[in-house]
Amino acid sequence: MSTEETTGGARDLSRFSINQMTVKQLSMPELVAGCVELGIPGVGLWREPVAAYGLEATARLIRDAGLTVTTLCRGGFFTAIDPAERAAALEDNRRAIDEAATLGTDTLVLVSGGLPAGSKDLHGARERIADALAELGPYAFERGVRLAIEPLHPMFASDRCVVSTLAQALDLAERFPAEQVGVTVDTYHIWWDDNAPAQIARAGASGRIHTFQLADWITPLPEGVLTGRGQIGDGAIDMREWKAYVEAAGYTGPIEVELFNDVLWARDGQELLRETAERFAQHAA
Amino acid sequence: MSTEETTGGARDLSRFSINQMTVKQLSMPELVAGCVELGIPGVGLWREPVAAYGLEATARLIRDAGLTVTTLCRGGFFTAIDPAERAAALEDNRRAIDEAATLGTDTLVLVSGGLPAGSKDLHGARERIADALAELGPYAFERGVRLAIEPLHPMFASDRCVVSTLAQALDLAERFPAEQVGVTVDTYHIWWDDNAPAQIARAGASGRIHTFQLADWITPLPEGVLTGRGQIGDGAIDMREWKAYVEAAGYTGPIEVELFNDVLWARDGQELLRETAERFAQHAA
């Protein structure tokens, strides 16, 4: 019995990429085996599990399985004021760029950082991100890696990412060549924003949609709000609508599903991987 | 010993209004007595405690104490699709307008409502708000009450309020005369938005800043994210910066502090009222 028969019909997974965090209960070999079995062509990786399995070993494992690494998560955290902290952050980002190149992905996702302790200066924090991009953009370009600024939902503005909208992300990105700096379009972070469709068009017009990610919006949000992303189809977001926006803007690349969810993480990883592939096929293929 | 001596210096509370929800552990008479003792001139009321104490009794208590009711919270919840639900919501809002008039306040704050169960249509929900405002605006105007659309933080977009930015609120409000429909400017909901200062100017230019409220942004957010608003000065928001924006836009009215916070609610109400007045004087007077 083929996979298609067991899951009830033909599924188009040709653009699907599973972000590793979605099924973080799977080891790297389990993830790769699951993708091969289900016909999932792409994976988005995170630095910590890559380091745990080994950078070169991961690159080899993925390459030998014929999978594509669509993104590496994540660089960023550029908002420190202290010079030593800033230098350390830049050095860590150079290492992240090197790792992306070794893994064979052309996209490093950036979570830019929140407000330093005690600061109330959002504008200053955003300017420090620009300073960091000016240093890192050329370094990344030389290694075939593009930086993808991810606007995070405004509920993360103080503690995780002062870049809250696609408009803000593009205001930063457009100071640099598109081959160096673009944006991450993630439905979870922008779905509420009626200005986002126009910003997706703006990003597409300058070739700056470097990755497109999906997660659904469900409530109630859990304490800390980090691990409440919904499975595709379970929440308030019309995935086809957002897919249509990025496609109208010229984006034809992989579509990653990236969920952080304690309830999903408590389940069997392979079952969750299969469900996520099915939801992708149903709502976004 | 005067109040000023006990709290360590002269305090300008002339524009301060305490939103009742901030000190919800206080009964209506306790709230009024506390305001009189501390020299707080204004209160923002909520319909439920007003109903519990009695509408006419509340109006008399506040009037006799020489206090001003700056706002009544809240009308709204306009996004239902079902005709019977919509009719009931409109009728409930007419009662809220009547109550505002009886209490002697000119401003009814509106929390517009989230997505109906199963809906993913933010645009449609926003249009249904406009339909409701067209019915309620004239009714309110005839009773000397203005409707103040409150954009809520985008983290409430699905379950509480599909109006997430001042720009969206003004796009709705400007379909109606300013004497009927304006906006609520609340720091907690808009502080992350670099477009908000320009929208405050836009609101001021057409006389649509109907109330200005303060709360600070602190993390981590609690489960459900409703009761995590920070005491003034405890978080990421520069209150003087936002006060300067509304003043530059011509707003000279009361400034309400509205906190929802389980930790604060567990404290002695009069002590919390005194602390809040001090924080107002320190950060926003």
Short mmCIF file of N, CA and C in Angstrom, two decimals, chain A residues 111-180:
data_model
loop_
_atom_site.label_atom_id
_atom_site.label_comp_id
_atom_site.label_asym_id
_atom_site.label_seq_id
_atom_site.Cartn_x
_atom_site.Cartn_y
_atom_site.Cartn_z
N VAL A 111 16.16 36.51 13.84
CA VAL A 111 15.28 37.05 14.88
C VAL A 111 16.07 38.17 15.54
N SER A 112 15.64 39.39 15.33
CA SER A 112 16.54 40.52 15.50
C SER A 112 16.90 40.87 16.92
N GLY A 113 16.06 40.49 17.90
CA GLY A 113 16.34 40.80 19.29
C GLY A 113 15.36 41.81 19.86
N GLY A 114 15.21 41.76 21.18
CA GLY A 114 14.28 42.66 21.86
C GLY A 114 14.97 43.89 22.42
N LEU A 115 14.32 44.54 23.36
CA LEU A 115 14.91 45.70 24.02
C LEU A 115 15.93 45.24 25.06
N PRO A 116 17.08 45.91 25.11
CA PRO A 116 18.00 45.61 26.22
C PRO A 116 17.31 45.89 27.55
N ALA A 117 17.75 45.23 28.62
CA ALA A 117 17.13 45.40 29.94
C ALA A 117 17.09 46.88 30.32
N GLY A 118 15.91 47.34 30.68
CA GLY A 118 15.76 48.73 31.14
C GLY A 118 15.54 49.74 30.05
N SER A 119 15.75 49.35 28.80
CA SER A 119 15.59 50.30 27.70
C SER A 119 14.14 50.40 27.27
N LYS A 120 13.74 51.60 26.84
CA LYS A 120 12.41 51.81 26.26
C LYS A 120 12.55 52.35 24.83
N ASP A 121 13.71 52.18 24.23
CA ASP A 121 14.03 52.85 22.96
C ASP A 121 13.95 51.88 21.79
N LEU A 122 12.74 51.71 21.26
CA LEU A 122 12.55 50.82 20.11
C LEU A 122 13.30 51.31 18.89
N HIS A 123 13.25 52.61 18.66
CA HIS A 123 13.90 53.16 17.47
C HIS A 123 15.41 52.89 17.50
N GLY A 124 16.02 53.15 18.64
CA GLY A 124 17.46 52.91 18.75
C GLY A 124 17.80 51.44 18.53
N ALA A 125 16.97 50.54 19.07
CA ALA A 125 17.22 49.11 18.90
C ALA A 125 17.13 48.74 17.43
N ARG A 126 16.16 49.32 16.71
CA ARG A 126 16.04 49.01 15.29
C ARG A 126 17.25 49.53 14.50
N GLU A 127 17.78 50.66 14.91
CA GLU A 127 18.96 51.19 14.22
C GLU A 127 20.19 50.29 14.44
N ARG A 128 20.27 49.70 15.63
CA ARG A 128 21.42 48.82 15.88
C ARG A 128 21.34 47.56 15.02
N ILE A 129 20.13 47.15 14.69
CA ILE A 129 19.98 46.02 13.75
C ILE A 129 20.56 46.39 12.39
N ALA A 130 20.26 47.60 11.94
CA ALA A 130 20.81 48.04 10.65
C ALA A 130 22.33 48.04 10.67
N ASP A 131 22.90 48.50 11.79
CA ASP A 131 24.37 48.51 11.91
C ASP A 131 24.93 47.10 11.75
N ALA A 132 24.26 46.13 12.38
CA ALA A 132 24.75 44.75 12.31
C ALA A 132 24.61 44.19 10.90
N LEU A 133 23.49 44.51 10.24
CA LEU A 133 23.28 44.01 8.88
C LEU A 133 24.35 44.54 7.94
N ALA A 134 24.77 45.78 8.16
CA ALA A 134 25.80 46.36 7.30
C ALA A 134 27.10 45.57 7.40
N GLU A 135 27.35 45.02 8.58
CA GLU A 135 28.58 44.22 8.73
C GLU A 135 28.41 42.80 8.20
N LEU A 136 27.21 42.25 8.39
CA LEU A 136 27.02 40.83 8.08
C LEU A 136 26.58 40.57 6.64
N GLY A 137 25.91 41.52 6.03
CA GLY A 137 25.39 41.29 4.67
C GLY A 137 26.46 40.87 3.68
N PRO A 138 27.55 41.63 3.58
CA PRO A 138 28.61 41.23 2.62
C PRO A 138 29.26 39.90 2.98
N TYR A 139 29.44 39.66 4.28
CA TYR A 139 30.02 38.38 4.72
C TYR A 139 29.14 37.21 4.26
N ALA A 140 27.82 37.38 4.44
CA ALA A 140 26.89 36.32 4.02
C ALA A 140 26.91 36.15 2.50
N PHE A 141 26.88 37.27 1.79
CA PHE A 141 26.82 37.21 0.31
C PHE A 141 28.01 36.45 -0.25
N GLU A 142 29.19 36.69 0.32
CA GLU A 142 30.40 36.01 -0.16
C GLU A 142 30.30 34.50 0.00
N ARG A 143 29.44 34.05 0.92
CA ARG A 143 29.29 32.61 1.18
C ARG A 143 28.00 32.05 0.59
N GLY A 144 27.33 32.85 -0.23
CA GLY A 144 26.11 32.36 -0.90
C GLY A 144 24.90 32.28 0.02
N VAL A 145 24.91 33.08 1.09
CA VAL A 145 23.82 33.04 2.06
C VAL A 145 23.13 34.40 2.11
N ARG A 146 21.79 34.37 2.11
CA ARG A 146 21.01 35.60 2.25
C ARG A 146 20.44 35.68 3.67
N LEU A 147 20.39 36.87 4.20
CA LEU A 147 19.82 37.11 5.53
C LEU A 147 18.35 37.44 5.37
N ALA A 148 17.49 36.78 6.17
CA ALA A 148 16.04 36.96 6.05
C ALA A 148 15.49 37.48 7.38
N ILE A 149 15.30 38.81 7.45
CA ILE A 149 14.77 39.42 8.67
C ILE A 149 13.34 38.92 8.88
N GLU A 150 13.09 38.35 10.05
CA GLU A 150 11.74 37.87 10.35
C GLU A 150 11.04 38.86 11.28
N PRO A 151 9.99 39.53 10.79
CA PRO A 151 9.19 40.30 11.73
C PRO A 151 8.46 39.32 12.62
N LEU A 152 8.57 39.53 13.93
CA LEU A 152 7.82 38.69 14.87
C LEU A 152 6.57 39.44 15.32
N HIS A 153 5.56 38.68 15.68
CA HIS A 153 4.30 39.26 16.16
C HIS A 153 4.60 40.34 17.21
N PRO A 154 3.82 41.44 17.20
CA PRO A 154 4.08 42.52 18.16
C PRO A 154 4.09 42.09 19.61
N MET A 155 3.53 40.95 19.94
CA MET A 155 3.57 40.51 21.34
C MET A 155 4.98 40.11 21.77
N PHE A 156 5.92 40.01 20.80
CA PHE A 156 7.31 39.70 21.12
C PHE A 156 8.21 40.94 21.06
N ALA A 157 7.62 42.13 20.91
CA ALA A 157 8.43 43.32 20.61
C ALA A 157 9.44 43.65 21.70
N SER A 158 9.10 43.42 22.96
CA SER A 158 10.03 43.85 24.02
C SER A 158 11.11 42.81 24.31
N ASP A 159 10.78 41.54 24.19
CA ASP A 159 11.71 40.53 24.71
C ASP A 159 12.36 39.64 23.65
N ARG A 160 11.96 39.81 22.37
CA ARG A 160 12.47 38.87 21.39
C ARG A 160 12.83 39.53 20.06
N CYS A 161 11.98 40.47 19.62
CA CYS A 161 12.21 41.04 18.30
C CYS A 161 11.52 42.39 18.17
N VAL A 162 12.30 43.44 18.06
CA VAL A 162 11.72 44.79 17.93
C VAL A 162 11.22 45.06 16.51
N VAL A 163 11.45 44.12 15.61
CA VAL A 163 10.89 44.24 14.25
C VAL A 163 9.55 43.50 14.25
N SER A 164 8.46 44.29 14.20
CA SER A 164 7.12 43.73 14.43
C SER A 164 6.26 43.62 13.18
N THR A 165 6.64 44.26 12.10
CA THR A 165 5.82 44.22 10.89
C THR A 165 6.71 44.02 9.67
N LEU A 166 6.10 43.54 8.61
CA LEU A 166 6.83 43.42 7.34
C LEU A 166 7.33 44.77 6.87
N ALA A 167 6.53 45.83 7.12
CA ALA A 167 6.97 47.16 6.70
C ALA A 167 8.27 47.55 7.40
N GLN A 168 8.35 47.29 8.70
CA GLN A 168 9.59 47.59 9.44
C GLN A 168 10.75 46.74 8.91
N ALA A 169 10.47 45.46 8.67
CA ALA A 169 11.53 44.57 8.18
C ALA A 169 12.05 45.05 6.82
N LEU A 170 11.14 45.48 5.97
CA LEU A 170 11.56 45.95 4.64
C LEU A 170 12.27 47.30 4.72
N ASP A 171 11.83 48.16 5.65
CA ASP A 171 12.55 49.42 5.84
C ASP A 171 14.01 49.16 6.17
N LEU A 172 14.26 48.11 6.93
CA LEU A 172 15.64 47.73 7.25
C LEU A 172 16.30 47.05 6.05
N ALA A 173 15.62 46.08 5.46
CA ALA A 173 16.24 45.27 4.41
C ALA A 173 16.62 46.12 3.19
N GLU A 174 15.77 47.09 2.89
CA GLU A 174 15.99 47.86 1.66
C GLU A 174 17.20 48.79 1.71
N ARG A 175 17.81 48.89 2.87
CA ARG A 175 19.06 49.65 2.92
C ARG A 175 20.22 48.86 2.30
N PHE A 176 19.97 47.58 1.99
CA PHE A 176 21.02 46.68 1.52
C PHE A 176 20.57 45.99 0.23
N PRO A 177 21.50 45.43 -0.52
CA PRO A 177 21.10 44.70 -1.73
C PRO A 177 20.23 43.50 -1.37
N ALA A 178 19.27 43.18 -2.24
CA ALA A 178 18.36 42.05 -1.99
C ALA A 178 19.13 40.74 -1.91
N GLU A 179 20.27 40.66 -2.57
CA GLU A 179 21.07 39.43 -2.52
C GLU A 179 21.69 39.24 -1.14
N GLN A 180 21.69 40.31 -0.35
CA GLN A 180 22.25 40.21 1.01
C GLN A 180 21.14 40.09 2.06
#
